[in-house]
């Protein structure tokens, strides 16, 4: 008498699929970790951009302020202050970090770009080793 249930040729098929399922979950977990690392780096870059813009907006042209009584920002000093602020922000784990500060009137805009290393994606064939991240912050020196 034949036994009811799965045919004999299907026995053990779940055992064969388990390693494939484990590998799929491992790859998905690695992608989640890499995405989290990129997101964290982007947030750190955004925080550093805000701090740099706030610092750079204080780069007042002292000669014009005390000599002429006018308030204006000195673009070269704004760039220098922004760069120094970014260097103090502890973003040594990012590669190719570039800070660009622009001045338009009393407004300073700081844009930061960098590359962050992926933790696992480099091990996946066709995966990239790094991701590009960027952040921009604006600070206004206008007296209210």
XYZ file of C-alpha atoms in Angstrom:
144
model
C 0.000 0.000 0.000
C 1.280 3.446 -0.960
C 1.954 6.030 1.735
C 0.028 9.321 1.558
C 1.946 12.633 1.582
C 4.834 13.899 -0.470
C 6.064 11.762 -3.338
C 9.330 9.965 -2.658
C 11.276 12.109 -5.174
C 10.458 15.340 -3.212
C 11.873 14.115 0.066
C 14.806 16.229 1.255
C 14.146 19.159 -1.095
C 13.807 21.542 1.854
C 17.221 20.447 3.058
C 18.719 21.538 -0.262
C 16.964 24.933 -0.171
C 18.084 25.863 3.363
C 21.701 26.769 2.441
C 20.395 28.940 -0.419
C 17.968 30.697 1.933
C 20.739 31.245 4.489
C 22.974 32.750 1.791
C 20.188 35.063 0.617
C 19.578 36.283 4.177
C 23.315 36.798 4.665
C 23.556 38.953 1.521
C 20.452 40.951 2.491
C 21.913 41.532 5.950
C 25.186 42.718 4.418
C 23.298 45.167 2.198
C 21.409 46.483 5.229
C 24.656 47.023 7.149
C 26.244 48.836 4.187
C 23.178 51.035 3.748
C 23.267 51.918 7.434
C 26.976 52.803 7.213
C 26.342 55.111 4.247
C 23.366 56.733 5.994
C 25.413 57.305 9.154
C 28.249 58.875 7.140
C 25.784 61.161 5.360
C 24.301 62.291 8.689
C 27.782 62.932 10.101
C 28.621 64.953 6.994
C 25.405 66.968 7.362
C 26.202 67.739 11.005
C 29.736 68.807 10.071
C 28.368 71.033 7.288
C 26.002 72.776 9.715
C 28.817 73.312 12.219
C 31.148 74.626 9.498
C 28.510 77.030 8.168
C 27.798 78.340 11.661
C 31.519 78.831 12.304
C 32.192 80.382 8.896
C 29.426 82.956 9.187
C 31.520 84.606 11.922
C 34.396 85.341 9.491
C 33.676 89.061 9.369
C 35.965 91.457 7.517
C 37.301 93.228 10.629
C 38.911 96.118 8.714
C 35.630 96.959 6.990
C 33.675 96.604 10.219
C 35.864 98.863 12.350
C 37.164 101.119 9.577
C 33.997 101.769 7.567
C 31.319 100.511 9.929
C 30.045 98.025 7.320
C 29.332 94.357 7.923
C 30.569 91.966 5.281
C 32.024 88.504 5.194
C 35.521 87.855 3.886
C 35.258 84.934 1.376
C 38.843 83.687 1.807
C 38.487 83.681 5.582
C 35.065 82.007 5.331
C 36.616 79.137 3.328
C 39.495 78.832 5.803
C 37.214 78.767 8.855
C 34.901 76.217 7.220
C 37.855 73.980 6.331
C 39.231 74.185 9.881
C 35.816 73.352 11.316
C 35.507 70.281 9.090
C 39.006 69.125 10.054
C 38.026 69.292 13.747
C 34.812 67.329 13.221
C 36.411 63.865 13.369
C 35.509 62.618 9.902
C 38.816 60.806 9.383
C 37.027 57.630 8.249
C 35.719 59.424 5.130
C 37.897 59.605 2.027
C 38.353 62.554 -0.317
C 36.561 64.978 1.987
C 36.112 68.319 0.215
C 34.637 71.436 1.804
C 33.467 74.322 -0.381
C 32.201 77.501 1.253
C 30.528 80.225 -0.795
C 29.443 83.678 0.295
C 26.507 85.629 -1.104
C 25.912 88.787 0.876
C 25.434 87.764 4.505
C 24.738 84.111 3.671
C 27.326 81.332 3.827
C 26.708 78.000 2.105
C 28.978 75.069 2.944
C 28.924 71.942 0.782
C 30.792 68.822 1.846
C 31.430 65.771 -0.317
C 33.246 62.563 0.589
C 33.416 58.833 -0.042
C 32.569 56.235 2.592
C 33.762 52.628 2.541
C 31.240 49.828 2.241
C 31.753 47.093 4.800
C 30.492 44.092 2.844
C 29.568 45.176 -0.703
C 33.147 44.884 -1.934
C 32.937 41.130 -1.349
C 29.887 40.807 -3.601
C 30.796 40.431 -7.286
C 29.992 43.697 -9.038
C 29.550 45.557 -5.754
C 31.272 48.882 -5.219
C 33.824 49.455 -2.473
C 32.721 53.024 -1.695
C 29.705 55.311 -1.877
C 29.619 59.059 -2.518
C 27.939 61.183 0.165
C 27.240 64.918 0.200
C 25.663 67.507 2.464
C 24.951 71.236 2.240
C 24.220 73.720 5.012
C 23.373 77.422 4.945
C 23.926 80.030 7.662
C 22.732 83.629 7.599
C 24.753 86.367 9.325
C 22.027 88.997 9.035
C 21.321 90.791 12.278
C 17.682 90.559 13.257
